[in-house]
PDB file of C-alpha atoms and ligand atoms in Angstrom:
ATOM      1  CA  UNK N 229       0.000   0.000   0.000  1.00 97.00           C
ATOM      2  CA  UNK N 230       1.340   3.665  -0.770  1.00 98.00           C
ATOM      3  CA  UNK N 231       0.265   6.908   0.300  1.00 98.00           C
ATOM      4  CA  UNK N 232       1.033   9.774  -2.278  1.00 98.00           C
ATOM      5  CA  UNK N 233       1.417  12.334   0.084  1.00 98.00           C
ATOM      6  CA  UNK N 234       2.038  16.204   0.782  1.00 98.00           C
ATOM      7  CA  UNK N 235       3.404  16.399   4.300  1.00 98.00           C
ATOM      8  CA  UNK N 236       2.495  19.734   5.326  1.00 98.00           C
ATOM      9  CA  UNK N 237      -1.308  18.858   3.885  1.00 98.00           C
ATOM     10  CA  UNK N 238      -3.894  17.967   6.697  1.00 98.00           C
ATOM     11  CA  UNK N 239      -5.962  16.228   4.193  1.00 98.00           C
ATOM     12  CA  UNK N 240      -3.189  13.895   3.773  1.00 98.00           C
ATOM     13  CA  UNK N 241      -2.504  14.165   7.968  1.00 98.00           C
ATOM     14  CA  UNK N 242      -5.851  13.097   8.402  1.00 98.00           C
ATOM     15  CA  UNK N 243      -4.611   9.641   6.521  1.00 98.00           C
ATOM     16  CA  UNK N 244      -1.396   9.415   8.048  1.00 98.00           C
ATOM     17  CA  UNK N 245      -2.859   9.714  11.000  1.00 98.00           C
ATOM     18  CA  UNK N 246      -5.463   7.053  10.840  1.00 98.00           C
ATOM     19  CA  UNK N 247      -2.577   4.686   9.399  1.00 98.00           C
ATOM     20  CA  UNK N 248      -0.756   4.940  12.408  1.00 98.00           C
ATOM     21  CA  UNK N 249      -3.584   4.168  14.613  1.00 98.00           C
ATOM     22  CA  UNK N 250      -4.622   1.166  12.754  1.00 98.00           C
ATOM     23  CA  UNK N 251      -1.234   0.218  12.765  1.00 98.00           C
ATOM     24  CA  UNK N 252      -0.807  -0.356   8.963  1.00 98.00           C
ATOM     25  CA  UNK N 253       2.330  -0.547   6.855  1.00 98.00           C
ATOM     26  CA  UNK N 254       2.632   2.003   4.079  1.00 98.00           C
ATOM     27  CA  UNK N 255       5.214   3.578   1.597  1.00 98.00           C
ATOM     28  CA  UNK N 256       5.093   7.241   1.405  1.00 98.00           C
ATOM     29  CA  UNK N 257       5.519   9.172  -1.939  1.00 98.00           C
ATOM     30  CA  UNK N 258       6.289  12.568  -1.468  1.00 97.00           C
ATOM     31  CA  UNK N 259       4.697  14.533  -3.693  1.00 98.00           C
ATOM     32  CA  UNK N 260       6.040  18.391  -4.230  1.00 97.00           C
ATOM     33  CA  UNK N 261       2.507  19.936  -4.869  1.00 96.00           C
ATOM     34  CA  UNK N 262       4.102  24.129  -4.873  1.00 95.00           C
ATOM     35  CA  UNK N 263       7.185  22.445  -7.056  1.00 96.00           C
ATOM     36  CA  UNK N 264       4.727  21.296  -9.649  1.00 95.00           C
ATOM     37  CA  UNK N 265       4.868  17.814  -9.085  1.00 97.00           C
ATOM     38  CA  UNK N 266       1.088  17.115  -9.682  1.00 96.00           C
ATOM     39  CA  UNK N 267       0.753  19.151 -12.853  1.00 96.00           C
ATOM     40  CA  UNK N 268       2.484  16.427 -15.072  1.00 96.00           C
ATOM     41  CA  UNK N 269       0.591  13.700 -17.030  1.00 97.00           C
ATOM     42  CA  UNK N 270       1.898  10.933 -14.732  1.00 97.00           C
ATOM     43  CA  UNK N 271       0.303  12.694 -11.163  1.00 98.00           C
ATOM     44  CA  UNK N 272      -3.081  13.417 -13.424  1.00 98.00           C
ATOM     45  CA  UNK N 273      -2.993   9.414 -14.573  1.00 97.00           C
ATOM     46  CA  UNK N 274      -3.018   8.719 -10.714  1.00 98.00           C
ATOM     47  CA  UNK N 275      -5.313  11.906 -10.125  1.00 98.00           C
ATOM     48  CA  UNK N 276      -7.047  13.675 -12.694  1.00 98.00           C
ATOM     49  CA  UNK N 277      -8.268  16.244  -9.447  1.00 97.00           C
ATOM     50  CA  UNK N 278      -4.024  16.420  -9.248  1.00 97.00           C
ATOM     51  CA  UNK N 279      -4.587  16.595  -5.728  1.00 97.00           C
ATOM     52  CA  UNK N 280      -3.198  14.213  -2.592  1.00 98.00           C
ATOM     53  CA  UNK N 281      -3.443  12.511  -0.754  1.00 98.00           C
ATOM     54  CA  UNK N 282      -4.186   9.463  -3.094  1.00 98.00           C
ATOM     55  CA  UNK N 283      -4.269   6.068  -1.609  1.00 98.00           C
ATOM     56  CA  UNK N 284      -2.275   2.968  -4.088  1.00 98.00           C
ATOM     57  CA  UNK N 285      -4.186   0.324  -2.842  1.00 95.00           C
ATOM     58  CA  UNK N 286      -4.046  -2.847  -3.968  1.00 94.00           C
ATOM     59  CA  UNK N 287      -1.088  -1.949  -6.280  1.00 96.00           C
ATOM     60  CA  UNK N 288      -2.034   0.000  -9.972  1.00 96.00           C
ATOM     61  CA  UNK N 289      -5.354   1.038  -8.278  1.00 98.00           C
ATOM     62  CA  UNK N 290      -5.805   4.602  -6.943  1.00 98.00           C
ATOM     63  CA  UNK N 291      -8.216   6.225  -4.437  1.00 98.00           C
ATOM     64  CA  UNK N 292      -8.108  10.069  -4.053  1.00 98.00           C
ATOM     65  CA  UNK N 293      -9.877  11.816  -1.632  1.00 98.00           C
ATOM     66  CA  UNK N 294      -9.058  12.011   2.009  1.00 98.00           C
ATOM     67  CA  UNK N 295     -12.109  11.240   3.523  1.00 98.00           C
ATOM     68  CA  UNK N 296     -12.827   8.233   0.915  1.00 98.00           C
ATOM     69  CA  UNK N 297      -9.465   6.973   1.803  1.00 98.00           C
ATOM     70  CA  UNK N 298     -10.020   7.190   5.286  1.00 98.00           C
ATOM     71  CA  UNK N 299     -13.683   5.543   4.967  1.00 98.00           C
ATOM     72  CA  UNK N 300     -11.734   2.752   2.956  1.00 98.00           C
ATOM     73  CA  UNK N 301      -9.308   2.143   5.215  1.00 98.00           C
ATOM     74  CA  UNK N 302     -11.070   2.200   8.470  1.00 98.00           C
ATOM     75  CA  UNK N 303     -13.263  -0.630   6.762  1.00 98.00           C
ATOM     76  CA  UNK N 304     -14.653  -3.538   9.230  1.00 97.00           C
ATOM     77  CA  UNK N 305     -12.686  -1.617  12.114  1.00 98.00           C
ATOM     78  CA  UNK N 306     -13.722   0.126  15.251  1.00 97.00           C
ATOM     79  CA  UNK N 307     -12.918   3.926  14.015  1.00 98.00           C
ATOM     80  CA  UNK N 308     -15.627   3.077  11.658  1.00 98.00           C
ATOM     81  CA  UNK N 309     -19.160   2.686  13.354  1.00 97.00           C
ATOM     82  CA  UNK N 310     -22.379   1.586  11.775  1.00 96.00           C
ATOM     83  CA  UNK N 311     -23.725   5.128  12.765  1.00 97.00           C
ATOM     84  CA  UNK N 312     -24.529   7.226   8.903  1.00 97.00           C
ATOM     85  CA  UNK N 313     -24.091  10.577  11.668  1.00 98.00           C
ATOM     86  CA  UNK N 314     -20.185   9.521  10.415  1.00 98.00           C
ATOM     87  CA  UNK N 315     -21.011  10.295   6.694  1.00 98.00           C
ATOM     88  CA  UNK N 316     -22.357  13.404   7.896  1.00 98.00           C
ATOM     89  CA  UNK N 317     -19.263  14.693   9.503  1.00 98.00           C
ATOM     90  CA  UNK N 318     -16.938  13.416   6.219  1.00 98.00           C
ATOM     91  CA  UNK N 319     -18.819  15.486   4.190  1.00 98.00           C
ATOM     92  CA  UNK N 320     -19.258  18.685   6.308  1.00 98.00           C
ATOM     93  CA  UNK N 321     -16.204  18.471   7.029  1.00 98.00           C
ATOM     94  CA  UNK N 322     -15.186  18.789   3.227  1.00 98.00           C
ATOM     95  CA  UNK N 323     -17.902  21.637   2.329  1.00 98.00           C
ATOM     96  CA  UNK N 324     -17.374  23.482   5.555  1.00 98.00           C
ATOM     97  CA  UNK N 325     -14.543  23.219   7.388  1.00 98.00           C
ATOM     98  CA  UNK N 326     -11.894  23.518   5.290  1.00 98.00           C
ATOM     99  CA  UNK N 327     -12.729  26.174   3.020  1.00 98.00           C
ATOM    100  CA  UNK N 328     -13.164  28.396   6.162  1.00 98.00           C
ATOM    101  CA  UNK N 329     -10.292  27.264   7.831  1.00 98.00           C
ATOM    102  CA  UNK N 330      -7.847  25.213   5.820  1.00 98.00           C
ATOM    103  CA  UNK N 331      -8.516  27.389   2.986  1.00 98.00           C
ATOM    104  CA  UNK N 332      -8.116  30.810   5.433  1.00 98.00           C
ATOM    105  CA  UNK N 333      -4.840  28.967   7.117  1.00 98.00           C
ATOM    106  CA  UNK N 334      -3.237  28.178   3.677  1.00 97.00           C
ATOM    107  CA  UNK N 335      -4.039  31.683   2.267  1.00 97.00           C
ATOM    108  CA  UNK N 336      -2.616  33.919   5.487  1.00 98.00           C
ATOM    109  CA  UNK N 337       0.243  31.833   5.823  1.00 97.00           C
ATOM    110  CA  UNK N 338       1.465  31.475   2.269  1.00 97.00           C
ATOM    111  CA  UNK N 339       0.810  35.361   1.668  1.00 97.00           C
ATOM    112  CA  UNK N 340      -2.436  34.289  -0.960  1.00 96.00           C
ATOM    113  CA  UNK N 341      -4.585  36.729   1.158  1.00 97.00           C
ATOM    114  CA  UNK N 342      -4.176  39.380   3.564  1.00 97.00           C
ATOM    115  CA  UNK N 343      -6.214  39.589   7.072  1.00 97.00           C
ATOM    116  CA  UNK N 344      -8.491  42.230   6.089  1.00 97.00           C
ATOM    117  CA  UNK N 345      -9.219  41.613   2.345  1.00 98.00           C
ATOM    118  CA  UNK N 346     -12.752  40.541   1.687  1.00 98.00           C
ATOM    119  CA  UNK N 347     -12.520  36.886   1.205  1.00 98.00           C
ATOM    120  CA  UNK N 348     -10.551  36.468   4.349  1.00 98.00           C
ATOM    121  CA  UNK N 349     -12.807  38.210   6.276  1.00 98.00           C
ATOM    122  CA  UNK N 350     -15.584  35.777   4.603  1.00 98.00           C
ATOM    123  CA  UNK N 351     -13.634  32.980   5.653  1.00 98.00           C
ATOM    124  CA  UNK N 352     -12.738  34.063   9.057  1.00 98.00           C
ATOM    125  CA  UNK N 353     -16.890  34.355   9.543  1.00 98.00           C
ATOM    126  CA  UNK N 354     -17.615  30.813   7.970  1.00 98.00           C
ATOM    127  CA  UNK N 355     -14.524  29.685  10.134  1.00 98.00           C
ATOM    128  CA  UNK N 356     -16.427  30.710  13.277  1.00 98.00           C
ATOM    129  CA  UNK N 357     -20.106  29.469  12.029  1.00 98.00           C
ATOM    130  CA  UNK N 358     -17.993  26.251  12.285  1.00 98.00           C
ATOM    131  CA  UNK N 359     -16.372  26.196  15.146  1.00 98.00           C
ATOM    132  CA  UNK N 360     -19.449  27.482  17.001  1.00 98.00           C
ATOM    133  CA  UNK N 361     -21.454  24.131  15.481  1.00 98.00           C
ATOM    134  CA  UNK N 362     -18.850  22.354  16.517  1.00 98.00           C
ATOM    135  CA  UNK N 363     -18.617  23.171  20.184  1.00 98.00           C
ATOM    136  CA  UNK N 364     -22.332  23.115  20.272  1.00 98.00           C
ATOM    137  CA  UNK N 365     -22.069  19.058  19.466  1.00 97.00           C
ATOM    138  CA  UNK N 366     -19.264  18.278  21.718  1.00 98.00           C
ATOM    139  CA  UNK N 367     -21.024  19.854  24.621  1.00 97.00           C
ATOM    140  CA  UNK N 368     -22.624  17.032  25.741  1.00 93.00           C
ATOM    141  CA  UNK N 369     -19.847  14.352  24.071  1.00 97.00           C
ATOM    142  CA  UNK N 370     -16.724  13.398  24.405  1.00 97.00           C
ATOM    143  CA  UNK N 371     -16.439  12.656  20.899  1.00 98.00           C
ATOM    144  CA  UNK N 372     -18.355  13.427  17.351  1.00 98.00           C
ATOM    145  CA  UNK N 373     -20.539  10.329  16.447  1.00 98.00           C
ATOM    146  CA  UNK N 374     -21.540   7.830  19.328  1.00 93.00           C
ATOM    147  CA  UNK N 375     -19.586   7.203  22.412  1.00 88.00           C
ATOM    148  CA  UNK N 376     -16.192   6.870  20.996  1.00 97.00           C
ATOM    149  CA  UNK N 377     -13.270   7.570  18.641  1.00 98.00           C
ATOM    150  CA  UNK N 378     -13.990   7.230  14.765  1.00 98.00           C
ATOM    151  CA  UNK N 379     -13.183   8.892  11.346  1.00 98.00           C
ATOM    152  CA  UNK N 380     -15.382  11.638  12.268  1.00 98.00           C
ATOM    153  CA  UNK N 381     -12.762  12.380  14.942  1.00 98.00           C
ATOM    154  CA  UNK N 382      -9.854  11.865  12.779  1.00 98.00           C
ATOM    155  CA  UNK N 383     -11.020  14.257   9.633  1.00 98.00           C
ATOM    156  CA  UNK N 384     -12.799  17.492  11.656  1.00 98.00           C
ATOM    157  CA  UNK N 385      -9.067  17.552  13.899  1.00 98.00           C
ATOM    158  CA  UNK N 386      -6.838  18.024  10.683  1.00 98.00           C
ATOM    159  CA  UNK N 387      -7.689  21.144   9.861  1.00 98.00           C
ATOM    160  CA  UNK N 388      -9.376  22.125  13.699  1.00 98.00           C
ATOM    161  CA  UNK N 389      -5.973  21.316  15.716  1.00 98.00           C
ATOM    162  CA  UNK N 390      -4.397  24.286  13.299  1.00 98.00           C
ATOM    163  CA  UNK N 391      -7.077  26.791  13.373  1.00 98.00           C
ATOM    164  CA  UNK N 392      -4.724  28.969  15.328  1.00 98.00           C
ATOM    165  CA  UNK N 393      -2.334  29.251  12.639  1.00 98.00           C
ATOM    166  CA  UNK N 394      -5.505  30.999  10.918  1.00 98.00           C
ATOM    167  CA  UNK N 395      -5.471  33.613  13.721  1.00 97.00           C
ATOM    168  CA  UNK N 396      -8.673  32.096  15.024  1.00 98.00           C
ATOM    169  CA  UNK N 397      -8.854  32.256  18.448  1.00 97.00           C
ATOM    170  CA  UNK N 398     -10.604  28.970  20.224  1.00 98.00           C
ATOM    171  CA  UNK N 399     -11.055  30.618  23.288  1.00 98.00           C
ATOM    172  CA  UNK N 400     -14.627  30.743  23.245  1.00 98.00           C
ATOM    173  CA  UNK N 401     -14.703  27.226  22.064  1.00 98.00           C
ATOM    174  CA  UNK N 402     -13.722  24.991  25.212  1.00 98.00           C
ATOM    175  CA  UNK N 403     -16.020  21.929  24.193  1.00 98.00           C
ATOM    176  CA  UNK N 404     -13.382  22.209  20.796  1.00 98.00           C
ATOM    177  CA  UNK N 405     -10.760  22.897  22.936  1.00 98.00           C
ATOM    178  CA  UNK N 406     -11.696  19.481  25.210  1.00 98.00           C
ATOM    179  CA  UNK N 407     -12.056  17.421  22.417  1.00 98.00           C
ATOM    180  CA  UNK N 408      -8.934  18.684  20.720  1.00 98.00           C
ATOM    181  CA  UNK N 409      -7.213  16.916  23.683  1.00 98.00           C
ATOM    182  CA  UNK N 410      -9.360  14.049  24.156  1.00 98.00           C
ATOM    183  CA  UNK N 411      -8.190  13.045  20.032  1.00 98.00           C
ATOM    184  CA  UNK N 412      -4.175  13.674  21.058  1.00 98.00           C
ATOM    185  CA  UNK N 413      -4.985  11.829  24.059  1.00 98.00           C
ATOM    186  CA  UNK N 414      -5.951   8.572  21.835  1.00 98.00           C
ATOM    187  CA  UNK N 415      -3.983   5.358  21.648  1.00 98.00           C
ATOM    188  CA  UNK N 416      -1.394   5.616  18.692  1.00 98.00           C
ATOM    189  CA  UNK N 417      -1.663   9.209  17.816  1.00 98.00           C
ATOM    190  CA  UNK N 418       0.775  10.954  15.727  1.00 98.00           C
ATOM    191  CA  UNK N 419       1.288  14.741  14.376  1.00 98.00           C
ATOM    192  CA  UNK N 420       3.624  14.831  11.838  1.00 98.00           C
ATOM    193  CA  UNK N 421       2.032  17.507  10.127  1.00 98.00           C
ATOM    194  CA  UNK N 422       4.493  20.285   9.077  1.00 98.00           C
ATOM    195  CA  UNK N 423       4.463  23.718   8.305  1.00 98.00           C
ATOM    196  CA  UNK N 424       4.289  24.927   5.103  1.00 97.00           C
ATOM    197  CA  UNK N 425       7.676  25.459   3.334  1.00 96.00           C
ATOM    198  CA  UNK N 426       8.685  28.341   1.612  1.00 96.00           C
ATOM    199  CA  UNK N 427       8.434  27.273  -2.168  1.00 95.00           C
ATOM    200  CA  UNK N 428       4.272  26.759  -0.985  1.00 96.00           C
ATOM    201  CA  UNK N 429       4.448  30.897  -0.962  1.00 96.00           C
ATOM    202  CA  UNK N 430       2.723  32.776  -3.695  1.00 93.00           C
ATOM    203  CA  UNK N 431       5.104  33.996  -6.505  1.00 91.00           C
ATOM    204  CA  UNK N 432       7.170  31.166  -5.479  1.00 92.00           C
ATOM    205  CA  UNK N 433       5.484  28.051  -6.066  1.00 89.00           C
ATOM    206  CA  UNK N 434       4.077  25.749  -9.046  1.00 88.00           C
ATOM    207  CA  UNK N 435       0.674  24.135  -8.187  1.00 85.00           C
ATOM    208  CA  UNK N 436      -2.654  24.098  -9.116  1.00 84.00           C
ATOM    209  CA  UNK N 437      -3.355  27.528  -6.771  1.00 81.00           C
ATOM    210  CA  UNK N 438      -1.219  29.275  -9.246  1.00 83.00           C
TER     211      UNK N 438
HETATM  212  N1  LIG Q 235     -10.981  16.995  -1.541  1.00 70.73           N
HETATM  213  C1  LIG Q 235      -9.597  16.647  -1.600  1.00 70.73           C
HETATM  214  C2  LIG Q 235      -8.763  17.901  -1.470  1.00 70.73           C
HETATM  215  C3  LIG Q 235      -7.282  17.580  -1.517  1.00 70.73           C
HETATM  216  C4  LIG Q 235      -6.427  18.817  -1.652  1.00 70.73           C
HETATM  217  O1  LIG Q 235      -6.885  19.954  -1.794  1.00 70.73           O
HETATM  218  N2  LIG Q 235      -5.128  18.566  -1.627  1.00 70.73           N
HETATM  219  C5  LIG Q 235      -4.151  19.622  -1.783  1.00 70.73           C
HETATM  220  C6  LIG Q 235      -3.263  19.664  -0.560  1.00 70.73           C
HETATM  221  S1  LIG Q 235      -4.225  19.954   0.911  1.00 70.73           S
HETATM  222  C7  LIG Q 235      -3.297  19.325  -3.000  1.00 70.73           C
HETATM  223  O2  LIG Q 235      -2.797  18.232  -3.137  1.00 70.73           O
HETATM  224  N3  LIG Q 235      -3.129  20.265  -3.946  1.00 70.73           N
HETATM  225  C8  LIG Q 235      -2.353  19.999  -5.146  1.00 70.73           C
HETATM  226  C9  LIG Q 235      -1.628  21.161  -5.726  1.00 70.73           C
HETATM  227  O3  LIG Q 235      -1.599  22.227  -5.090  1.00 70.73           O
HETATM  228  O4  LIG Q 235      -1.014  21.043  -6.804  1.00 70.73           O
HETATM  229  C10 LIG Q 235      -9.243  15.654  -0.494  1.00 70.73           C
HETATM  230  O5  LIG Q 235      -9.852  15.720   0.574  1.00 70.73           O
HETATM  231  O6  LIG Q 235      -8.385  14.790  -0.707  1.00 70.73           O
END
């Protein structure tokens, strides 16, 4: 199984990070996504969206999309409940959180957008419509679908645990802020997201954003 992979992408976090609580082997291929490296005909024969993460699995087949991979691979295990309120959270998660705040995050810090321009500041409100529904459901739960861990968990945190980095402030979120440490708190969990680098800046980079 390999994981084409962008390693300061929370999309492809989200994966890594179910792959290491499972416990499943993996090859990584790093894939420069601000160096161009999805732009040639070979990444759009494995992605035609020439996004990651993509998932190889079983070997010549190829499954983009973060939260399909991590509904594939979490398959006939625990982090997967027979509870649809899961689905739910994979796609709202998709349409909803990271536009707001993965899309605000990568923007700010890669000098796309500046804090006060109009689309930021559209963002920065959707960002907060989110985080407010959010802390309104973990109120009353530990975690997002049921009584425990699952892929709901896993694909809100990506792009939640970084929200700072957006300049959002999760201060008046502490059912977030609980739950944020409740997922870090869970058997086999990893971070090895990392920051952007510099080639991801605009002017500088070679990727579908430019
Ligand atoms: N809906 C897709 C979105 C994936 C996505 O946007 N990936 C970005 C990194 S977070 C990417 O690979 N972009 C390619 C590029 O910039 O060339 C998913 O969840 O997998």
């Amino acid at each position: 199984m390999k994981l084409y992979d962008y390693a300061a992408s929370a999309n492809c976090y989200k994966v890594r990070l179910l792959l290491a609580q499972l416990g499943r082997d993996y090859g990584r291929v790093q894939v420069d996504i601000f160096a161009g490296d999805t732009l040639t005909d070979e990444f759009a024969a494995i992605n035609p969206a020439r996004s990651t993460p993509v998932l190889e699995h079983p070997a010549g087949v190829f499954l983009p999309e973060s939260n399909a991979i991590l509904l594939h691979l979490a398959k006939a295990t625990p982090l997967l409940p027979d509870d649809p309120q899961v689905y739910r959270w994979l796609f709202f998660e998709q349409a909803d959180v990271v536009p707001a705040i993965g899309g605000l995050r990568f923007r700010l810090i890669t000098g796309r957008l500046q804090a006060e321009e109009p689309d930021a500041l559209r963002r920065r409100a959707a960002a907060h419509d989110v985080l407010a529904l959010l802390d309104g459901q973990l109120a009353q739960r530990d975690f997002m679908v049921g009584d425990g861990y699952s892929v709901a968990d896993i694909c809100l945190y990506g792009y939640v645990h970084v929200a700072h980095e957006a300049d959002l402030d999760l201060e008046p979120y502490p059912s977030v802020r609980a739950w944020l440490q409740g997922v870090e708190s869970t058997p086999g969990y990893v971070n090895d997201l990392e920051p952007y680098p510099p080639n991801a800046r605009v002017g500088a980079s070679r990727s579908i954003y430019d």
